[in-house]
Short mmCIF file of N, CA and C in Angstrom, two decimals:
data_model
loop_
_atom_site.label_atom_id
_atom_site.label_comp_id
_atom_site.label_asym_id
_atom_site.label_seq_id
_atom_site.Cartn_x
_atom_site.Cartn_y
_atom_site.Cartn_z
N UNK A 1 0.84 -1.17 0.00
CA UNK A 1 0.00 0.00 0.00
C UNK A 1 0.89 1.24 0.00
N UNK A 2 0.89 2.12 -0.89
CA UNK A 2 1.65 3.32 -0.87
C UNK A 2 0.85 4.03 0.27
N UNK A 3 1.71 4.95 0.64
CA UNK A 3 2.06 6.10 1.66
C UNK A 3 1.98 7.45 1.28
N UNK A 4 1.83 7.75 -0.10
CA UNK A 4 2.44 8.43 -0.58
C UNK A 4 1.74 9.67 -0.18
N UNK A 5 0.69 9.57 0.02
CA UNK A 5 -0.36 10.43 0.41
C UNK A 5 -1.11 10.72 2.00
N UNK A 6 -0.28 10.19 2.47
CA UNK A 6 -0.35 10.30 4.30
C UNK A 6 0.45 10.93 4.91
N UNK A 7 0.01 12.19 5.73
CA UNK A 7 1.04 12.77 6.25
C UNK A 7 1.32 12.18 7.95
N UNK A 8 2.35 11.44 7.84
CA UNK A 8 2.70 11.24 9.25
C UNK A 8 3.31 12.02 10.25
N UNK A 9 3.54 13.31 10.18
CA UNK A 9 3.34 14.11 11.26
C UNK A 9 2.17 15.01 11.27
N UNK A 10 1.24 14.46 10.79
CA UNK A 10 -0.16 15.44 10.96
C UNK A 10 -0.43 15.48 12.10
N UNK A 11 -0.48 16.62 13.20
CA UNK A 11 -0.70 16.65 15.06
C UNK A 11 -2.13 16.66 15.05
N UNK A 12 -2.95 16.82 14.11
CA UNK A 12 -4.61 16.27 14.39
C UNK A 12 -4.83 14.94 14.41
N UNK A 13 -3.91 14.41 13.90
CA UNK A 13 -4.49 12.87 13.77
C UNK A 13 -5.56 12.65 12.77
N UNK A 14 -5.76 13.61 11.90
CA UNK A 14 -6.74 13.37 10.53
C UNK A 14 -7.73 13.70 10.96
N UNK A 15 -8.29 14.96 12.46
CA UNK A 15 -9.50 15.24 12.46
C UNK A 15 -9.23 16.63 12.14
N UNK A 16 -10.81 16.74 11.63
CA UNK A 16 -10.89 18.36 10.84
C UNK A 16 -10.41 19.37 11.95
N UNK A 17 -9.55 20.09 11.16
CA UNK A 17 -9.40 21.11 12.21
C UNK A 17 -10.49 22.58 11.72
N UNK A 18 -11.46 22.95 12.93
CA UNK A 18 -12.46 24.12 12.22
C UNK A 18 -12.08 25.12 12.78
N UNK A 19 -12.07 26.30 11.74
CA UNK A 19 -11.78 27.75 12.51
C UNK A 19 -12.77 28.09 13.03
N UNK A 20 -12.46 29.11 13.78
CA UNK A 20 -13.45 29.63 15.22
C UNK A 20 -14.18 30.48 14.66
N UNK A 21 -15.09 30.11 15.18
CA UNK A 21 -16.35 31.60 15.06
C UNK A 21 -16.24 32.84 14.92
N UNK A 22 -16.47 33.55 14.41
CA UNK A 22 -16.10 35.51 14.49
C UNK A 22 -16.92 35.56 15.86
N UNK A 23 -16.27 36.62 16.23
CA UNK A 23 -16.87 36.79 18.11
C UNK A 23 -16.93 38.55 17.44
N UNK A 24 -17.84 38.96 17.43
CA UNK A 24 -18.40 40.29 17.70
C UNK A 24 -17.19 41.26 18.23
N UNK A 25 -16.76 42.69 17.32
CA UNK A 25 -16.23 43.71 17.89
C UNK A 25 -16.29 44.43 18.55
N UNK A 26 -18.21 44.52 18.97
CA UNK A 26 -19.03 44.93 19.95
C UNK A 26 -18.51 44.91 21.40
N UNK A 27 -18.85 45.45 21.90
CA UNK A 27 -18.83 45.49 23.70
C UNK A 27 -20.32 44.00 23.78
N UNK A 28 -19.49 43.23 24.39
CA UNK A 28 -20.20 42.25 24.72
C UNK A 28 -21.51 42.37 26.06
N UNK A 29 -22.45 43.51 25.52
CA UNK A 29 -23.58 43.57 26.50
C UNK A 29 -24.16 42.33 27.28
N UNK A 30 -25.00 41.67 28.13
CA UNK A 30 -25.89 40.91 28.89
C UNK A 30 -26.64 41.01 29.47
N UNK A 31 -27.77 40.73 29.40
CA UNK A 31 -29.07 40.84 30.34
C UNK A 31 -28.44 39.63 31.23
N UNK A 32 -29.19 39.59 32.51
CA UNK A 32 -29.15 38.34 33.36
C UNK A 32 -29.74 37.19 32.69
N UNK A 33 -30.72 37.31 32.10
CA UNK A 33 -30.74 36.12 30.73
C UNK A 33 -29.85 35.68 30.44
N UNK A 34 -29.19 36.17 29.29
CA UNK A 34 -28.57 36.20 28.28
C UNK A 34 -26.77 35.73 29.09
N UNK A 35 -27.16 36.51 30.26
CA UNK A 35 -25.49 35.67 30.82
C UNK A 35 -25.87 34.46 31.18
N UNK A 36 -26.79 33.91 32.02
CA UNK A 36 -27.28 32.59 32.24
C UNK A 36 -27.49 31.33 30.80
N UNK A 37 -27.64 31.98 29.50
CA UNK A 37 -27.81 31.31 28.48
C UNK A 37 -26.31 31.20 28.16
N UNK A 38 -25.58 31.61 28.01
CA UNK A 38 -24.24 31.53 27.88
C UNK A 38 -23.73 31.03 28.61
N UNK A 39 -23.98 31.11 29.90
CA UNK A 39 -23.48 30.04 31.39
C UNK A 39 -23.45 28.18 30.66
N UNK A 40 -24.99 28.81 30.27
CA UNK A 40 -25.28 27.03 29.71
C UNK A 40 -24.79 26.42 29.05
N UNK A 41 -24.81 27.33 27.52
CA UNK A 41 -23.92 26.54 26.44
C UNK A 41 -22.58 26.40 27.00
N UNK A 42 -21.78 27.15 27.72
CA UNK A 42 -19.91 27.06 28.50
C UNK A 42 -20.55 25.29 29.01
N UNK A 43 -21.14 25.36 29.93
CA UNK A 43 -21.38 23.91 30.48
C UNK A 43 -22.11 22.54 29.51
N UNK A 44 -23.18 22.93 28.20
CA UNK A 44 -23.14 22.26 27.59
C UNK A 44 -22.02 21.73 26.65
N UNK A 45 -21.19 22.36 26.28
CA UNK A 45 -20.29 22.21 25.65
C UNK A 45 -18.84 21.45 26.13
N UNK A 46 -18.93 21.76 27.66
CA UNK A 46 -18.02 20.71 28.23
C UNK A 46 -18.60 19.29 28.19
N UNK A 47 -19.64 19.33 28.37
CA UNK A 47 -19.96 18.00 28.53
C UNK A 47 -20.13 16.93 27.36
N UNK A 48 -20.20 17.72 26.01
CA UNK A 48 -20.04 17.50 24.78
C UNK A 48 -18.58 17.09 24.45
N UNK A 49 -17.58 17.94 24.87
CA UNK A 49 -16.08 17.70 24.84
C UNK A 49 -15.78 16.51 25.55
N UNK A 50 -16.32 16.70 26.97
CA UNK A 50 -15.39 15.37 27.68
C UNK A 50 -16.31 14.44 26.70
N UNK A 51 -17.56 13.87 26.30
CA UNK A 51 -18.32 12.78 25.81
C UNK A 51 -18.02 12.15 24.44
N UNK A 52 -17.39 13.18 23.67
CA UNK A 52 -16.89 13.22 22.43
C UNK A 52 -16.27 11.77 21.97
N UNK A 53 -16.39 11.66 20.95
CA UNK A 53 -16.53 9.46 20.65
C UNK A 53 -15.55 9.73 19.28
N UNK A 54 -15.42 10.88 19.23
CA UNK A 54 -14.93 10.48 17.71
C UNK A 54 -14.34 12.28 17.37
N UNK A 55 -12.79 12.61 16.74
CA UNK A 55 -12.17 13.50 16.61
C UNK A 55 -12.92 14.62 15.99
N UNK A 56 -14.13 14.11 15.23
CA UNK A 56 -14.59 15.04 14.51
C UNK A 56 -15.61 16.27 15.27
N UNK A 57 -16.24 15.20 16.31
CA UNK A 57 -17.66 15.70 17.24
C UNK A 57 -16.47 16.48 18.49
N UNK A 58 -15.48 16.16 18.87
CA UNK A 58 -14.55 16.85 19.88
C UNK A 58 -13.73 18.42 19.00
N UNK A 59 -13.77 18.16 17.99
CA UNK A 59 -13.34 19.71 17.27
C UNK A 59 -14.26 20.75 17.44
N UNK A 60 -15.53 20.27 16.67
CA UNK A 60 -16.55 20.79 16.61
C UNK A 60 -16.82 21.64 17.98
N UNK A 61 -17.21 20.62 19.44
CA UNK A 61 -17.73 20.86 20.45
C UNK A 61 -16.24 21.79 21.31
N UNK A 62 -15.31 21.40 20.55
CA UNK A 62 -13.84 22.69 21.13
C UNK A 62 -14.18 23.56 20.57
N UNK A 63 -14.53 23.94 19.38
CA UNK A 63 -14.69 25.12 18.54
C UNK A 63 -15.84 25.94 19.09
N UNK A 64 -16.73 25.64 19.73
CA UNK A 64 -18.23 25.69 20.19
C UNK A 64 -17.87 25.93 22.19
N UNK A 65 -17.04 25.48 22.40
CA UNK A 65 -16.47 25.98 24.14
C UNK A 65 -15.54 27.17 23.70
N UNK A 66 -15.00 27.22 22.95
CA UNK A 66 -13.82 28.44 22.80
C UNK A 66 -14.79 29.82 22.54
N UNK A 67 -15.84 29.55 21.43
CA UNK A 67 -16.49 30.98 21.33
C UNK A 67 -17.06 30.93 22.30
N UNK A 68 -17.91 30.10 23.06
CA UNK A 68 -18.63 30.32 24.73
C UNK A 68 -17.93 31.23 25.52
N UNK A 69 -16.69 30.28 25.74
CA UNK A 69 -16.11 30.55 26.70
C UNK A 69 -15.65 32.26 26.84
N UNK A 70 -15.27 32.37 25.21
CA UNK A 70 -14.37 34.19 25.33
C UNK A 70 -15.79 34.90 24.97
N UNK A 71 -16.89 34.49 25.28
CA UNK A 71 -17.98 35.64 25.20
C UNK A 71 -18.85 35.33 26.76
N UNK A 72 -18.23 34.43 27.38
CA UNK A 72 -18.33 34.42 28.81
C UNK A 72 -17.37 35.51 29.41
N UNK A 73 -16.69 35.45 28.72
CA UNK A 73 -15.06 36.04 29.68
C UNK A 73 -15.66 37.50 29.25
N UNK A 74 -16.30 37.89 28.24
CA UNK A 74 -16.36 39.32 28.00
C UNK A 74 -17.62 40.11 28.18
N UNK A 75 -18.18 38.92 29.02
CA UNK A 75 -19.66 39.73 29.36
C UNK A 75 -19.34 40.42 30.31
N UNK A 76 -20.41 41.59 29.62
CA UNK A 76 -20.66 42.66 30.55
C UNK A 76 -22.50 43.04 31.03
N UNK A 77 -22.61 42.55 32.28
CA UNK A 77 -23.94 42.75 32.98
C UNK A 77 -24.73 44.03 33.22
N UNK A 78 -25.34 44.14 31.55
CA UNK A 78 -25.89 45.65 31.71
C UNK A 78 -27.75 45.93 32.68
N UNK A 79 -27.92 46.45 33.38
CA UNK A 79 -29.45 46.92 34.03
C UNK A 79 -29.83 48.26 33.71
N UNK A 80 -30.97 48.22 32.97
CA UNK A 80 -31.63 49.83 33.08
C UNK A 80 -32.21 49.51 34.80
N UNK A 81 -32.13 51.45 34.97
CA UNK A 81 -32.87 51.33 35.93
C UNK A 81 -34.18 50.94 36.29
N UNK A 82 -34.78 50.71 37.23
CA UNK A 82 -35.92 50.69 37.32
C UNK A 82 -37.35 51.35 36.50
N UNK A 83 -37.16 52.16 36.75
CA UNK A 83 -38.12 53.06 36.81
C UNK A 83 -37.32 54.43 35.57
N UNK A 84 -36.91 53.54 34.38
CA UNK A 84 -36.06 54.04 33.02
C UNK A 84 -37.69 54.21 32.02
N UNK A 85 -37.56 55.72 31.89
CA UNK A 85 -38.22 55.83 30.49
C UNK A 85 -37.66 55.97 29.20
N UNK A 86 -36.26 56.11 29.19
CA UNK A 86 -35.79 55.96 27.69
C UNK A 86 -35.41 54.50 27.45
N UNK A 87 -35.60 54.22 26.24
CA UNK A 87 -35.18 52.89 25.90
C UNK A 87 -33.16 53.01 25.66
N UNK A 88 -33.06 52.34 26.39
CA UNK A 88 -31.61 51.83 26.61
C UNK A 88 -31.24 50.32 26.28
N UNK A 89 -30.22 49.73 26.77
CA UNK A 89 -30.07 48.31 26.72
C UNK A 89 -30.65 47.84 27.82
N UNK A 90 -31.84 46.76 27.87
CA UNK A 90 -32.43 45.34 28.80
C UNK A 90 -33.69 46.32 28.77
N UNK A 91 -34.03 47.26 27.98
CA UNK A 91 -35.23 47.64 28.34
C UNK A 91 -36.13 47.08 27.21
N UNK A 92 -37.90 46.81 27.66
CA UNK A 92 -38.91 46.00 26.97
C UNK A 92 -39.73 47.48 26.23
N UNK A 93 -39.82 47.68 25.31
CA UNK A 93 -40.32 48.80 24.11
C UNK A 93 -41.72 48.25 23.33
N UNK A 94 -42.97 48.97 24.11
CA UNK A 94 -43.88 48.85 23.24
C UNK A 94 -44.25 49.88 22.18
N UNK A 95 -44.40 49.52 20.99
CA UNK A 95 -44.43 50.79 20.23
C UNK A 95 -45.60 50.14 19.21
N UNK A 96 -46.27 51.85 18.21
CA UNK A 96 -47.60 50.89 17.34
C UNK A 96 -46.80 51.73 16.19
N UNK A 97 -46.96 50.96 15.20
CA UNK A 97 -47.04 50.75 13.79
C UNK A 97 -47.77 51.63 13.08
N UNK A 98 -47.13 52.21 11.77
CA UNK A 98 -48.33 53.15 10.84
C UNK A 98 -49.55 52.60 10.94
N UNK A 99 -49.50 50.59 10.93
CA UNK A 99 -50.43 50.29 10.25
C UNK A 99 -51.27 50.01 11.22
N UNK A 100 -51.33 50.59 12.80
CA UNK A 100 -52.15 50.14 14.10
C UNK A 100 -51.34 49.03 14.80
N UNK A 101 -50.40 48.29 13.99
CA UNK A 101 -50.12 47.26 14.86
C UNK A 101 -49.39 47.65 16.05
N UNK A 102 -49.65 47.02 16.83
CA UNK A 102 -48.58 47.50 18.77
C UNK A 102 -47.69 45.91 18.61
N UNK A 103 -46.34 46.46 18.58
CA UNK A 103 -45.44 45.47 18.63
C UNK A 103 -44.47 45.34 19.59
N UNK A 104 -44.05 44.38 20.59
CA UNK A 104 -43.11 44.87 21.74
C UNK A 104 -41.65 44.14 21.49
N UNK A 105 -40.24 45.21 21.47
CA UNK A 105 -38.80 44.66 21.41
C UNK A 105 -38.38 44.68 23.00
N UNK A 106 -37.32 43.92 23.05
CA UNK A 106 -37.05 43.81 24.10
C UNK A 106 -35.18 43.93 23.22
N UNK A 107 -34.62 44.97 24.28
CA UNK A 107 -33.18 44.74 23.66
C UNK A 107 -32.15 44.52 24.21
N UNK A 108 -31.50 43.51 23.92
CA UNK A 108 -31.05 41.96 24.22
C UNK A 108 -29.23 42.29 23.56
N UNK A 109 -28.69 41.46 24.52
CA UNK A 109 -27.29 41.35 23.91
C UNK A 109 -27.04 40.68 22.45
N UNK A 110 -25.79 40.24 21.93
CA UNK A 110 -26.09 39.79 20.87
C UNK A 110 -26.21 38.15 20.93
N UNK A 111 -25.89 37.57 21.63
CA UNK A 111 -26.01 36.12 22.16
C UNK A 111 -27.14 35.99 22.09
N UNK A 112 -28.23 36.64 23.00
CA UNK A 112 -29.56 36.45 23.24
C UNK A 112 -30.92 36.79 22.28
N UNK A 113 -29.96 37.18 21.02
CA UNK A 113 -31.32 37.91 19.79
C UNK A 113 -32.03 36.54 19.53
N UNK A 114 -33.79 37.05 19.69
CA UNK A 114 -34.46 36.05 19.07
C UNK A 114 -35.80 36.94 18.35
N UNK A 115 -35.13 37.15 17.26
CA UNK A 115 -36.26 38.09 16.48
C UNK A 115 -37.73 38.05 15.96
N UNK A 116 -37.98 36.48 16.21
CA UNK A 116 -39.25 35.88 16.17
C UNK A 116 -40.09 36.02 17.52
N UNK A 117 -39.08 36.46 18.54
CA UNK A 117 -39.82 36.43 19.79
C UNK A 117 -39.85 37.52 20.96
N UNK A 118 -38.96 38.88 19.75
CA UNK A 118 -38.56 40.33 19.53
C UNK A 118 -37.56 40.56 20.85
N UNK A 119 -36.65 39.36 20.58
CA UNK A 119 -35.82 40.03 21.24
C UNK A 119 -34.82 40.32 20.23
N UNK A 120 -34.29 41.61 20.40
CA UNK A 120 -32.93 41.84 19.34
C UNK A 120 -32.18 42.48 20.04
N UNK A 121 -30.81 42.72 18.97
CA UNK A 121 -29.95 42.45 19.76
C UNK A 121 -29.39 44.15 20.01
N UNK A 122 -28.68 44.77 20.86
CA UNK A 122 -28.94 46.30 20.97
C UNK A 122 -28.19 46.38 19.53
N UNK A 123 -27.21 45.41 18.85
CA UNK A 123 -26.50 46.34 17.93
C UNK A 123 -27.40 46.55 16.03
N UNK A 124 -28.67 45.61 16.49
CA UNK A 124 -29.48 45.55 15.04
C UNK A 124 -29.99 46.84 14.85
N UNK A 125 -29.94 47.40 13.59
CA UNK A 125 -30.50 48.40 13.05
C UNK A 125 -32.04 48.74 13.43
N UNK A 126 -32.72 48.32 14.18
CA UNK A 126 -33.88 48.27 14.55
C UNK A 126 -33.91 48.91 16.54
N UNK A 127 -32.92 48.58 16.92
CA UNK A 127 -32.44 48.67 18.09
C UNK A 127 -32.17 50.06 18.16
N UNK A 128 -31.23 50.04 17.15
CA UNK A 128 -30.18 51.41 17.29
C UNK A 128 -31.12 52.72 16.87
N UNK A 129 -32.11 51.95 16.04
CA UNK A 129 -33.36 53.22 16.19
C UNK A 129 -33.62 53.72 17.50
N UNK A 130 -34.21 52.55 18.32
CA UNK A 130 -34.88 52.49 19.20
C UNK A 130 -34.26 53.40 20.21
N UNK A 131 -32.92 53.17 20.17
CA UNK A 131 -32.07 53.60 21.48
C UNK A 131 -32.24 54.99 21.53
N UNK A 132 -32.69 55.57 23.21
CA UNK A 132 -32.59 56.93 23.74
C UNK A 132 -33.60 57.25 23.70
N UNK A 133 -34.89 56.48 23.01
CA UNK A 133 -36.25 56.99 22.43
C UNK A 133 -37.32 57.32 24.09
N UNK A 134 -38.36 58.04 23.66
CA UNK A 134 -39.04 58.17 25.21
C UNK A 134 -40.95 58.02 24.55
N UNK A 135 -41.53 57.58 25.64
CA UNK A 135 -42.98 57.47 25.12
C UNK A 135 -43.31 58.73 24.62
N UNK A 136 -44.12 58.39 23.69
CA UNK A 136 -44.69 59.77 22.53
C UNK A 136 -43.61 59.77 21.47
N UNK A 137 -42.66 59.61 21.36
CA UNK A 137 -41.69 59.68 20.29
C UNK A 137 -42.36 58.72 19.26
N UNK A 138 -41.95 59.19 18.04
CA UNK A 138 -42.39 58.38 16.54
C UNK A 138 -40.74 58.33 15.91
N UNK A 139 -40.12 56.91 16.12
CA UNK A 139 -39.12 56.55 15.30
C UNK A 139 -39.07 56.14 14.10
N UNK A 140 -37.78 56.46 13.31
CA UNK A 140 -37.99 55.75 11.88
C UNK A 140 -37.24 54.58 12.10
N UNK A 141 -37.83 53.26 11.37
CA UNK A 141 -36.95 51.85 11.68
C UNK A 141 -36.96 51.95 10.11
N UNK A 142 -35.73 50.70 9.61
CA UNK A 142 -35.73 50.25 8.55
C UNK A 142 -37.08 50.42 7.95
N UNK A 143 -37.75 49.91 7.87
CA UNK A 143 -38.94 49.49 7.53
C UNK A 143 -40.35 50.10 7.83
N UNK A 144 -40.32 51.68 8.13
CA UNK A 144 -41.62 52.48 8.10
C UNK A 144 -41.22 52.98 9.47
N UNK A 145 -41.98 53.51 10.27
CA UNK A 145 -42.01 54.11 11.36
C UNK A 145 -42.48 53.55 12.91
N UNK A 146 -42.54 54.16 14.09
CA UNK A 146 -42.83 53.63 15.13
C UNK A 146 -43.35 54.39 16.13
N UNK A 147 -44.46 54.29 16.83
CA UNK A 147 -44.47 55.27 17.96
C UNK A 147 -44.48 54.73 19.08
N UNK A 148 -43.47 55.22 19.73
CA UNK A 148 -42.93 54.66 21.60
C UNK A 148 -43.89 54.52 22.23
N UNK A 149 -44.80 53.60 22.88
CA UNK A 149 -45.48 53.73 23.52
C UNK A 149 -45.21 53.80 25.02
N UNK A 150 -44.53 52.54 25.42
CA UNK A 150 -44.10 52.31 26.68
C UNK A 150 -42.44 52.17 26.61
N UNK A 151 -41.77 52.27 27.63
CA UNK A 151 -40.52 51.82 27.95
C UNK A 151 -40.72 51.31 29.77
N UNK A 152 -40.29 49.54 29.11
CA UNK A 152 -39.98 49.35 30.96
C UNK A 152 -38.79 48.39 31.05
N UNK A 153 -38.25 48.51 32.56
CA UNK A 153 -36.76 47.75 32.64
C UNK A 153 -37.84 45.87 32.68
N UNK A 154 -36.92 45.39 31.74
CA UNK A 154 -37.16 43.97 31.70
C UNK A 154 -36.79 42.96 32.94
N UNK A 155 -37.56 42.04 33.36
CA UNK A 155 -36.98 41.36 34.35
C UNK A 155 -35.88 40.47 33.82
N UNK A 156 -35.03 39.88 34.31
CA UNK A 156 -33.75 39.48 33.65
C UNK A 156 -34.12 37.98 33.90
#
């Protein structure tokens, strides 16, 4: 059997080696959510590593603890105040629509965006509208306009 094509000092041992995730240039914001969801995946992901059966599923699940881990290491635990009427970061934003609709964001680090379930993330273009806004204000978003209805600090 030729050789010819095997590298015998390969230090992976022939498992894929995957590059890492882009980690955000952002200031790594957090709701108490959003650090607790990140808590999880750091601990799901160990347990994925130590369980790992095969070089390929242990890269993967290293590649997947390394971005955890340095967006663990760089959270920063932001709180509006209480009793905050401008929309800031962790605050919940009800606002209505040209078209009558009342839609509520909640704005969320970037770990924690779930835009189907309006949480986004403070750095989305929709956010960055939002930010500094006070009830009675009419913002422009991407996509038509908004009027502030409420601003309240989110429970975490």
């Amino acid at each position: 059997m030729s050789r010819a094509f095997v590298k015998e000092d390969d230090p992976t041992g022939g498992t894929a080696v995957l590059p890492d995730r882009a980690i955000s240039p952002h200031p790594n914001l957090v709701t108490r959510r959003g650090l607790r969801l990140i808590e999880a995946k750091v601990a799901e992901f160990e347990r994925q590593l130590a369980q790992a059966a095969d070089g390929d599923a242990g890269a993967r699940a290293s590649r997947e603890l390394r971005y955890w881990a340095a967006r663990l290491g760089s959270a920063r635990l932001e709180e509006p105040a209480a009793a905050t009427e401008t929309v800031v970061f962790g605050t919940r934003v009800t606002g209505m629509r040209e078209d009558g609709q009342t839609v509520v964001f909640e704005i969320v680090g970037e770990d924690e965006a779930e835009p189907e379930e309006g949480r986004i993330a403070w750095t989305a273009p929709v956010a960055r509208a939002l930010l500094g806004g006070e009830p009675g204000e009419v913002r422009r978003l991407p996509k038509g306009e908004i009027e502030i209805l409420t601003v309240a600090a989110r429970a975490g």
